[in-house]
Amino acid sequence: MGAAYSSCSSLFLAFPTVTLYSSPITTSSQSYPRSKSKPKPFSSTIDKIRNTRFLEPVKIMAQTSFPCSGLAVKCGKVGEVENQEEGTTRKPMVDYHGIDQVLLDEMVYDALVWSSLHGLLVGDKSVERSGKVPGVGLVHAPSALLPMPFPENQWRQAVELTPIFSELVDRVSLDGKFLQESLSRTKKADAFTSRLLDLHSKMLEINKKEDIRLGLHRSDYMLDEQTKLLLQIELNTISCSFPGLSSLVTELHRSVLNHYGEVLGLDPKRIPGNNANGYFVEAFAKAWTEYNNPRALVMFVVQAEERNMYDQHWLSAVLKERYNITAIRKTMAEIDAEAELLSDGTLLVGGKAIAVIYFRAGYKPDDYPSESEWRARLLMEQSSAIKCPSISYHLAGTKKIQQELAKPDVLERFLDNKEDIAKLRKCFAGLWSLDDPNIVKEAIERPELFVMKPQREGGGNNIYGADVRETLLRLQKEGTDGSAAYILMQRIFPTVFQTFLLRNGICHQDNAVSELGIYGAYLRNKDKVIMNDQCGYLLRTKTSSSDEGGVAAGFAVLDSIYLT
Ligand code: ADP
Ligand code: MG
């Protein structure tokens, strides 16, 4: 999800150890299969999690410590990378040990220059005004030096799923009762979700219809190493970040391979094109056309401080250049101060009509420090402007709804095509509510196999490992509605690859895992579906020792894929 750069941690700054995933452990209560044979077909979600060979993190010492600092990059070598179970060294796409240091320095230098010249940039957190004033305190976006291998079949699968998920969100958004009922227990346990639901209830009460509906979604996946299954992490329906910068990182990698591909044995044509920025802009332009007021503007709802502003400026700049449509940037507080609603539903901000509202804020409690922001959200929701997303789309993307949709027979309520349903179901990981005592018991016994998720977006909110056990035991003891704030999810263990990560002009070599996000644009006016396409992708790569994955939150870097 979109996020400011305020919480950048220095996770990539020191990794004396390398974490790999090794063989599972067996507890007295539960035995998880270790065999390399194919898992049996899943008969239930619990079987599904049981049939997955879970891998335990095991630490091995790196031979050399890194990183090294400064632009003259001297990445230390990682110690022999062993797959503990099979006792073999993983075969990387590139022989990282074999890369000559001079060559590496050159590639890193070129990549940093390319990023600076082409706007692959974020605000530098060490510069105070970098989140407020464009052009002040810029630094290249955290990115991988080379693309990550990704199997072509699963890539195609992820692409193919995109329009189906977008259609699903649209259908779910129209079922106000389903949204309210599914989230009714969460409402009691989570004040933020409760406010969102109140807003949604108000819209149901006034029978608010959104004839023109615009969704700019991103469905995120990880590839489970053992089963090779592409499993969905989450479906984002609000503030999906990096359409601008992810397109650029793909270009960066093509540029690196155009220059160095031959010596590395890599073909730049194996990197799929990524025009997420162009598609997003096209979606805004088409939505604006449907709104049919030539004087109306597009409004980006933004956070007061945003170090990821260039990702957003890429959208507004291209929108202006290509379609001559102006986008303004406003915080929720500014909207509260400047907006008015005309009797015909037109939203005026600073006296100008708004055709499309694009939220890059408003997805987390911090975005609502006072009642002013909630007033602004309500006013926008009441208006005839096209909201990306509407409150219904926003709620359809919550983790609780993801978990509800994974229950048996629920997809069938919204989709007719059996093949489509089967395709979606195939990518669902194990998802459970905390009402299920068997799963809670399992998660207490084997917390490393689960991720516990509250209804939050933007990274850094999930619970892992021993904290899962602790939190579950605490909730059991309290015996209140608190548990309804969370869902439990099967932990996915993707393949670990070596990679070079670039952050703050420093190159780090590390073992990493990736998460693939496919953007989808959906635009509809009443019965007419104007756009429903996959529109580019985002690969985020993080060190395998890190649980969380956000780029903006400081856990991951931007990456692209190399089809294998
Ligand atoms: P957010 O809305 O905060 O982005 P996510 O559900 O995407 O929440 O979780 C944040 C990060 O946590 C992901 O990007 C991923 O790196 C990691 N993660 C989430 N779910 C799982 C899972 N089931 N298995 C492994 N890692 C996960
Ligand atoms: Mg996420």
XYZ file of C-alpha atoms and ligand atoms in Angstrom:
592
model
C 0.000 0.000 0.000
C 1.017 3.537 -0.422
C 2.916 4.905 2.477
C 5.073 7.786 3.435
C 8.766 7.253 3.887
C 8.559 8.213 7.518
C 9.102 4.748 8.887
C 12.165 3.745 6.885
C 14.177 1.430 9.005
C 17.744 0.512 8.310
C 17.026 -3.146 7.839
C 19.414 -3.385 4.951
C 22.240 -1.737 6.746
C 23.732 -4.624 8.616
C 23.326 -8.300 8.035
C 26.104 -10.270 9.606
C 24.118 -13.460 9.228
C 22.245 -14.967 6.352
C 18.933 -16.658 6.972
C 17.835 -19.559 4.883
C 14.834 -21.771 5.174
C 15.532 -25.289 6.107
C 13.681 -28.433 6.986
C 10.642 -28.450 9.181
C 10.569 -29.508 12.772
C 8.134 -31.898 14.325
C 6.329 -31.282 17.549
C 4.658 -33.806 19.755
C 1.240 -32.557 18.824
C 1.597 -32.227 15.127
C 3.661 -33.806 12.462
C 4.245 -31.986 9.194
C 5.323 -34.005 6.190
C 8.959 -33.658 5.172
C 8.843 -35.720 2.047
C 9.794 -34.241 -1.292
C 6.883 -35.984 -2.967
C 3.993 -33.914 -4.212
C 1.541 -32.901 -1.520
C -1.802 -34.663 -1.640
C -4.765 -32.712 -3.011
C -6.142 -30.423 -0.355
C -9.431 -31.540 1.045
C -9.887 -28.634 3.406
C -8.043 -25.549 4.382
C -6.587 -27.298 7.409
C -5.386 -30.130 5.200
C -3.971 -27.537 2.899
C -1.789 -26.100 5.583
C -0.847 -29.567 6.795
C 0.113 -30.732 3.357
C 2.437 -27.865 2.824
C 5.990 -28.595 3.820
C 6.745 -25.742 6.094
C 10.258 -24.543 6.266
C 11.939 -23.311 9.352
C 14.298 -20.405 9.346
C 17.847 -21.487 10.142
C 20.705 -19.083 10.505
C 24.090 -19.705 8.982
C 26.973 -17.369 9.291
C 28.093 -15.376 6.315
C 31.801 -15.667 5.563
C 32.226 -11.965 5.195
C 30.368 -9.169 6.841
C 28.836 -6.476 4.715
C 27.719 -4.002 3.575
C 30.416 -1.582 2.803
C 29.734 2.061 2.483
C 30.199 4.764 -0.065
C 29.656 4.962 -3.754
C 32.758 2.974 -4.520
C 30.898 -0.193 -3.786
C 32.700 -3.148 -2.341
C 30.105 -5.772 -1.628
C 31.429 -8.566 0.515
C 30.767 -12.096 -0.565
C 28.094 -14.151 1.041
C 29.182 -17.436 2.483
C 28.307 -20.685 0.800
C 24.540 -20.773 0.537
C 23.307 -24.175 1.512
C 19.874 -25.599 1.205
C 19.866 -27.369 4.546
C 17.446 -30.061 3.569
C 18.902 -31.120 0.283
C 22.469 -30.253 1.137
C 22.978 -28.589 -2.215
C 23.970 -25.089 -3.105
C 21.099 -23.217 -4.692
C 21.810 -22.471 -8.293
C 21.356 -18.758 -8.728
C 20.391 -17.091 -12.007
C 23.690 -15.265 -11.925
C 26.818 -16.596 -10.305
C 27.080 -13.892 -7.676
C 30.410 -15.203 -6.457
C 31.763 -14.988 -9.937
C 30.912 -11.364 -10.574
C 34.075 -9.399 -10.825
C 34.254 -6.573 -8.290
C 35.168 -3.989 -10.929
C 32.194 -5.032 -13.028
C 29.913 -4.878 -10.011
C 31.118 -1.396 -9.118
C 30.469 -0.266 -12.663
C 26.961 -1.709 -12.767
C 26.058 -0.143 -9.440
C 27.420 3.223 -10.500
C 25.496 3.091 -13.790
C 22.295 2.039 -12.027
C 22.555 4.938 -9.584
C 23.148 7.397 -12.407
C 20.263 5.943 -14.414
C 17.902 6.226 -11.438
C 18.875 9.828 -10.807
C 18.477 10.861 -14.435
C 15.179 9.068 -15.000
C 13.259 10.011 -11.878
C 13.449 6.692 -10.043
C 13.523 8.729 -6.872
C 12.135 9.152 -3.382
C 12.577 11.805 -0.720
C 15.651 11.330 1.431
C 14.601 10.873 5.024
C 17.732 12.569 6.274
C 16.579 15.822 4.638
C 13.843 17.484 6.613
C 11.791 19.029 3.822
C 12.139 16.090 1.424
C 8.570 14.925 2.058
C 7.064 18.335 1.506
C 8.920 20.235 -1.172
C 9.517 18.577 -4.542
C 13.096 18.782 -5.716
C 14.510 18.929 -2.193
C 16.476 16.004 -0.768
C 16.099 13.375 -3.460
C 17.645 9.928 -3.333
C 17.342 6.986 -5.708
C 14.470 4.614 -4.823
C 15.556 1.464 -2.971
C 15.886 -1.091 -5.740
C 17.511 -4.346 -6.722
C 20.479 -4.125 -9.073
C 19.314 -7.052 -11.204
C 15.854 -8.550 -11.829
C 14.660 -11.554 -9.859
C 14.013 -14.904 -11.539
C 10.325 -15.765 -11.717
C 8.730 -18.726 -13.527
C 6.815 -17.706 -16.627
C 3.856 -20.011 -15.914
C 3.119 -18.494 -12.521
C 3.639 -15.033 -13.953
C 0.982 -15.735 -16.587
C -1.271 -17.180 -13.926
C -1.004 -14.000 -11.834
C -1.714 -11.844 -14.870
C -4.736 -13.940 -15.799
C -6.218 -13.642 -12.311
C -6.232 -9.843 -12.372
C -9.478 -9.070 -14.262
C -11.270 -11.788 -12.283
C -10.250 -10.226 -8.978
C -11.294 -6.771 -10.207
C -14.711 -8.093 -11.214
C -14.989 -9.797 -7.830
C -14.255 -6.543 -5.983
C -16.918 -4.794 -8.030
C -19.528 -7.447 -7.263
C -18.651 -7.560 -3.569
C -18.813 -3.762 -3.360
C -22.443 -3.878 -4.474
C -23.425 -6.209 -1.644
C -23.602 -3.789 1.257
C -25.183 -6.373 3.510
C -22.344 -8.836 2.945
C -19.755 -6.189 3.764
C -21.545 -5.044 6.912
C -22.286 -8.547 8.176
C -18.834 -9.938 7.459
C -17.215 -7.058 9.283
C -19.771 -6.791 12.110
C -17.586 -8.520 14.713
C -14.477 -6.714 13.521
C -16.402 -3.466 14.023
C -16.631 -4.133 17.744
C -12.930 -4.847 18.066
C -11.409 -2.270 15.763
C -12.261 1.419 16.028
C -10.828 2.347 12.628
C -12.780 -0.310 10.736
C -15.797 0.742 12.745
C -15.532 4.318 11.430
C -15.180 3.064 7.868
C -18.265 0.904 8.349
C -20.210 3.866 9.741
C -19.391 5.801 6.602
C -20.509 2.855 4.526
C -23.761 2.565 6.535
C -24.508 6.216 5.892
C -24.142 5.629 2.172
C -26.453 2.622 2.384
C -29.011 4.712 4.289
C -29.137 7.395 1.621
C -29.092 4.699 -1.055
C -25.996 6.234 -2.612
C -25.277 4.771 -6.026
C -21.914 4.877 -7.740
C -22.699 4.546 -11.428
C -19.124 5.146 -12.496
C -16.741 2.916 -10.580
C -12.978 3.085 -10.816
C -10.714 0.540 -9.182
C -6.939 0.653 -9.330
C -6.044 -2.498 -7.474
C -2.962 -4.571 -6.836
C -3.103 -8.247 -6.021
C 0.043 -9.420 -4.229
C 1.395 -12.966 -4.347
C 4.232 -15.069 -3.123
C 5.384 -18.244 -4.761
C 5.461 -21.028 -2.198
C 8.775 -22.755 -2.632
C 7.735 -26.255 -1.784
C 4.423 -26.538 -3.637
C 5.327 -24.004 -6.366
C 1.870 -22.585 -5.801
C 1.255 -18.928 -6.469
C -0.523 -17.825 -3.280
C -2.213 -14.505 -2.742
C -0.924 -12.374 0.117
C -3.608 -9.733 -0.147
C -5.691 -7.719 -2.561
C -5.160 -3.978 -2.228
C -8.012 -1.738 -3.269
C -6.848 1.579 -1.825
C -3.687 3.548 -2.376
C -1.756 0.886 -4.272
C 1.660 2.388 -4.397
C 4.484 2.334 -6.955
C 2.707 2.321 -10.335
C 5.123 5.112 -11.300
C 8.369 3.815 -9.880
C 7.805 0.129 -10.656
C 7.581 0.962 -14.367
C 10.892 2.746 -14.034
C 12.653 -0.028 -12.178
C 11.783 -2.355 -15.050
C 13.421 0.139 -17.413
C 16.422 0.363 -15.117
C 16.891 -3.399 -15.214
C 16.522 -3.500 -18.977
C 19.127 -0.786 -19.218
C 21.532 -2.697 -16.949
C 21.030 -5.878 -18.990
C 21.365 -4.004 -22.284
C 24.835 -3.035 -21.140
C 25.908 -6.010 -19.079
C 23.521 -8.809 -20.101
C 25.991 -10.522 -22.335
C 28.701 -10.801 -19.719
C 26.115 -11.882 -17.105
C 24.447 -14.321 -19.486
C 21.085 -12.558 -19.117
C 18.724 -11.451 -21.870
C 16.916 -8.113 -21.330
C 13.978 -9.430 -23.362
C 13.159 -11.850 -20.532
C 12.035 -8.894 -18.430
C 8.345 -8.344 -19.173
C 7.305 -4.796 -20.048
C 5.731 -2.806 -17.262
C 3.589 0.181 -18.117
C 1.717 0.506 -14.824
C 2.081 4.276 -14.871
C 0.673 4.594 -18.402
C -2.290 2.353 -17.608
C -3.143 4.165 -14.379
C -3.078 7.463 -16.237
C -5.241 6.026 -19.003
C -7.731 4.882 -16.361
C -7.861 8.382 -14.854
C -8.345 9.918 -18.298
C -11.112 7.492 -19.220
C -12.856 8.001 -15.875
C -12.552 11.767 -16.310
C -14.138 11.454 -19.769
C -17.028 9.447 -18.335
C -17.608 12.128 -15.714
C -18.093 14.473 -18.626
C -17.226 17.883 -17.245
C -14.373 19.396 -19.271
C -13.539 21.877 -16.533
C -13.322 19.293 -13.758
C -10.033 18.185 -12.215
C -8.561 15.005 -10.851
C -7.710 15.246 -7.140
C -4.993 13.201 -5.440
C -5.705 12.850 -1.729
C -2.278 12.796 -0.133
C -0.540 12.711 3.203
C 0.881 15.997 4.446
C 4.365 14.546 4.252
C 5.080 12.106 1.486
C 8.546 10.959 0.607
C 7.081 8.702 -2.042
C 5.758 11.792 -3.844
C 7.620 11.153 -7.123
C 5.730 7.919 -7.628
C 2.586 10.069 -7.491
C 4.014 12.951 -9.526
C 4.767 10.544 -12.348
C 1.031 9.909 -12.608
C -0.049 13.553 -12.507
C 2.717 14.714 -14.860
C 1.891 12.124 -17.517
C -1.837 12.797 -17.084
C -1.188 16.440 -17.908
C 1.236 15.769 -20.715
C -0.706 13.038 -22.453
C -4.309 14.067 -21.826
C -4.071 17.705 -20.715
C -5.952 16.855 -17.526
C -4.906 18.662 -14.361
C -4.468 16.820 -11.083
C -4.338 18.728 -7.806
C -2.917 17.395 -4.542
C -4.830 17.908 -1.301
C -4.617 16.537 2.203
C -7.814 15.451 3.913
C -7.565 18.463 6.237
C -7.273 20.804 3.249
C -10.272 19.157 1.647
C -12.260 19.690 4.840
C -11.325 23.369 4.779
C -11.816 24.016 1.075
C -14.514 21.665 -0.161
C -18.221 22.165 -0.681
C -20.911 19.956 -2.054
C -23.386 21.379 -4.566
C -26.986 20.226 -4.555
C -26.412 18.178 -7.714
C -23.606 16.258 -5.956
C -20.723 18.148 -7.574
C -17.707 18.334 -5.283
C -15.938 21.682 -5.417
C -12.478 22.023 -3.910
C -11.098 25.539 -3.906
C -14.008 26.412 -6.223
C -13.027 23.775 -8.822
C -15.172 20.764 -9.696
C -13.585 17.377 -9.052
C -14.186 14.535 -11.492
C -11.968 11.831 -9.984
C -10.681 11.425 -6.425
C -7.586 9.249 -6.164
C -6.714 8.228 -2.609
C -3.043 7.958 -1.699
C -4.011 8.599 1.926
C -6.959 7.638 4.076
C -6.142 3.946 4.492
C -4.797 4.009 8.049
C -5.775 5.548 11.382
C -2.862 8.028 11.310
C -4.403 9.592 8.236
C -7.340 10.699 10.400
C -5.767 12.653 13.276
C -8.995 14.617 13.880
C -12.673 14.768 12.958
C -11.735 17.097 10.129
C -10.376 14.200 8.041
C -13.451 12.068 8.666
C -15.664 15.002 7.607
C -13.647 15.302 4.403
C -13.963 11.585 3.677
C -17.728 11.729 4.231
C -18.120 14.752 1.969
C -16.147 13.068 -0.798
C -18.178 9.896 -0.416
C -21.450 11.829 -0.654
C -20.365 13.580 -3.822
C -20.821 12.500 -7.416
C -17.060 12.529 -8.023
C -15.618 9.156 -9.033
C -13.828 7.792 -5.995
C -10.835 5.564 -6.408
C -11.779 3.803 -4.249
C -15.317 4.265 -2.964
C -15.879 3.196 0.631
C -17.373 -0.061 -0.680
C -14.281 -0.847 -2.744
C -12.121 0.094 0.232
C -13.949 -2.335 2.533
C -13.916 -5.075 -0.110
C -10.120 -4.986 0.152
C -9.930 -5.540 3.909
C -8.200 -8.613 5.222
C -11.361 -9.811 6.929
C -13.207 -9.797 3.601
C -10.296 -11.665 2.007
C -10.717 -14.319 4.671
C -14.520 -14.439 4.240
C -14.167 -14.834 0.473
C -11.901 -17.836 1.021
C -14.651 -19.709 2.884
C -16.428 -22.484 0.993
C -19.233 -21.342 -1.342
C -18.681 -17.623 -0.820
C -17.094 -16.870 -4.200
C -20.120 -18.518 -5.796
C -22.298 -15.741 -4.394
C -20.473 -13.202 -6.498
C -19.149 -14.924 -9.596
C -20.924 -17.185 -12.082
C -18.077 -18.616 -14.096
C -16.928 -21.854 -12.476
C -13.518 -21.756 -14.135
C -12.893 -18.262 -12.826
C -13.890 -19.362 -9.352
C -11.520 -22.325 -9.512
C -8.675 -20.071 -10.654
C -9.181 -17.701 -7.752
C -9.499 -20.476 -5.220
C -6.281 -22.060 -6.384
C -4.332 -18.992 -5.263
C -5.946 -18.713 -1.825
C -3.643 -19.588 1.037
C -5.087 -20.923 4.290
C -7.130 -18.107 5.885
C -9.062 -18.350 9.122
C -10.971 -16.236 11.568
C -10.059 -16.592 15.221
C -13.481 -18.127 15.861
C -12.018 -21.431 14.802
C -10.693 -23.060 18.008
C -8.783 -25.791 16.150
C -6.793 -23.292 14.155
C -6.137 -21.101 17.175
C -4.828 -24.189 18.979
C -2.594 -25.058 16.039
C -1.313 -21.519 15.788
C -0.434 -21.520 19.486
C 1.449 -24.789 19.035
C 3.160 -23.883 15.750
C 3.126 -20.081 15.519
C 5.905 -20.033 12.929
C 3.492 -21.500 10.401
C 1.063 -18.596 10.639
C 0.841 -14.859 10.189
C -1.617 -12.953 12.312
C -3.088 -9.889 10.634
C -5.082 -6.982 11.989
C -7.287 -4.869 9.699
C -4.494 -2.529 8.737
C -2.710 -1.489 5.562
C 0.672 -0.036 4.795
C 3.043 -2.604 6.243
C 4.519 -3.245 9.664
C 1.279 -4.349 11.357
C 1.356 -8.127 11.139
C 2.370 -10.502 13.899
C 4.848 -13.342 13.348
C 6.538 -16.175 15.163
C 6.473 -16.293 18.959
C 4.404 -13.082 19.031
C 1.554 -14.987 17.379
C 1.462 -17.408 20.288
C 1.748 -14.649 22.844
C -1.012 -12.573 21.278
C -3.355 -15.529 20.908
C -2.836 -16.570 24.525
C -3.420 -13.000 25.675
C -6.631 -12.739 23.648
C -7.824 -16.081 25.019
C -7.194 -14.878 28.541
C -8.990 -11.590 27.974
C -11.903 -13.478 26.421
C -13.340 -10.333 24.839
C -14.121 -9.370 21.262
C -10.471 -8.438 20.745
C -9.796 -11.521 18.632
C -12.249 -10.310 15.967
C -9.743 -7.623 15.017
C -7.458 -10.269 13.498
C -7.344 -13.021 10.956
C -4.893 -15.887 10.787
C -3.120 -16.780 7.589
C -0.918 -19.645 6.532
C 2.645 -18.417 6.400
C 4.110 -18.700 2.929
C 7.773 -19.530 2.461
C 9.019 -18.360 -0.920
C 12.242 -19.449 -2.590
C 15.323 -17.668 -1.332
C 17.628 -16.152 -3.937
C 20.782 -14.157 -3.709
C 20.477 -10.587 -4.826
C 22.083 -7.164 -4.795
C 20.040 -4.512 -3.028
C 20.675 -0.820 -3.576
C 19.763 1.586 -0.820
C 21.163 5.059 -0.215
C 23.854 4.551 -2.820
C 25.125 1.436 -1.102
C 25.001 -2.056 -2.544
C 24.275 -4.975 -0.223
C 24.466 -8.575 -1.196
C 21.995 -10.764 0.604
C 19.582 -13.651 0.436
C 16.136 -12.418 -0.448
C 12.538 -13.359 -1.181
C 10.099 -11.586 -3.450
C 6.432 -10.650 -3.575
C 4.792 -10.088 -6.930
C 1.965 -7.565 -7.246
C -0.111 -7.278 -10.397
C -1.934 -4.003 -10.929
C -5.446 -4.087 -12.288
C -7.508 -1.214 -13.626
C -11.271 -1.500 -13.620
C -13.614 1.172 -14.911
C -17.287 0.777 -15.372
C -20.191 3.072 -16.108
C -23.465 1.373 -15.197
C -23.561 -1.795 -17.310
C -20.657 -0.855 -19.522
C -17.234 -2.188 -18.472
C -14.821 0.287 -20.018
C -11.581 -1.140 -18.674
C -10.746 -4.385 -16.957
C -7.117 -5.166 -17.595
C -3.988 -6.217 -15.847
C -1.795 -3.194 -16.072
C 1.760 -3.783 -15.043
C 3.402 -5.176 -11.983
C 5.409 -4.498 -8.871
C 8.002 -6.871 -7.555
C 9.219 -6.181 -4.059
C 12.253 -7.995 -2.776
C 13.265 -8.167 0.864
C 15.996 -9.913 2.771
C 14.810 -13.365 3.701
C 15.384 -12.658 7.376
C 12.720 -9.935 7.356
C 9.080 -10.797 8.068
C 7.443 -7.712 6.603
C 7.711 -6.533 3.026
C 6.890 -2.855 2.423
C 9.268 -0.729 0.352
C 8.000 2.518 1.805
C 8.067 1.011 5.274
C 11.772 0.317 4.750
C 11.649 -3.462 4.527
C 11.983 -4.127 0.826
C 13.344 -2.786 -2.444
C 11.691 -2.332 -5.832
C 12.503 -5.058 -8.285
C 11.369 -6.529 -11.585
C 11.106 -10.045 -12.891
C 13.255 -12.146 -15.141
C 11.143 -14.869 -16.683
C 12.524 -18.366 -16.324
P -0.149 -4.754 4.397
O -1.547 -4.351 4.112
O 0.409 -4.144 5.610
O 0.717 -4.597 3.182
P 0.186 -7.616 3.987
O -0.849 -8.628 4.188
O 0.557 -7.328 2.578
O -0.258 -6.297 4.746
O 1.484 -8.039 4.789
C 2.648 -7.259 4.816
C 3.853 -8.101 4.432
O 3.973 -9.228 5.288
C 3.772 -8.670 3.024
O 4.242 -7.752 2.074
C 4.642 -9.912 3.137
O 6.012 -9.589 2.996
C 4.407 -10.365 4.562
N 3.334 -11.381 4.595
C 2.011 -11.145 4.663
N 1.315 -12.293 4.657
C 2.206 -13.281 4.586
C 2.110 -14.719 4.557
N 0.938 -15.333 4.614
N 3.258 -15.421 4.482
C 4.464 -14.807 4.443
N 4.626 -13.480 4.481
C 3.513 -12.708 4.547
Mg 0.673 -5.680 1.461
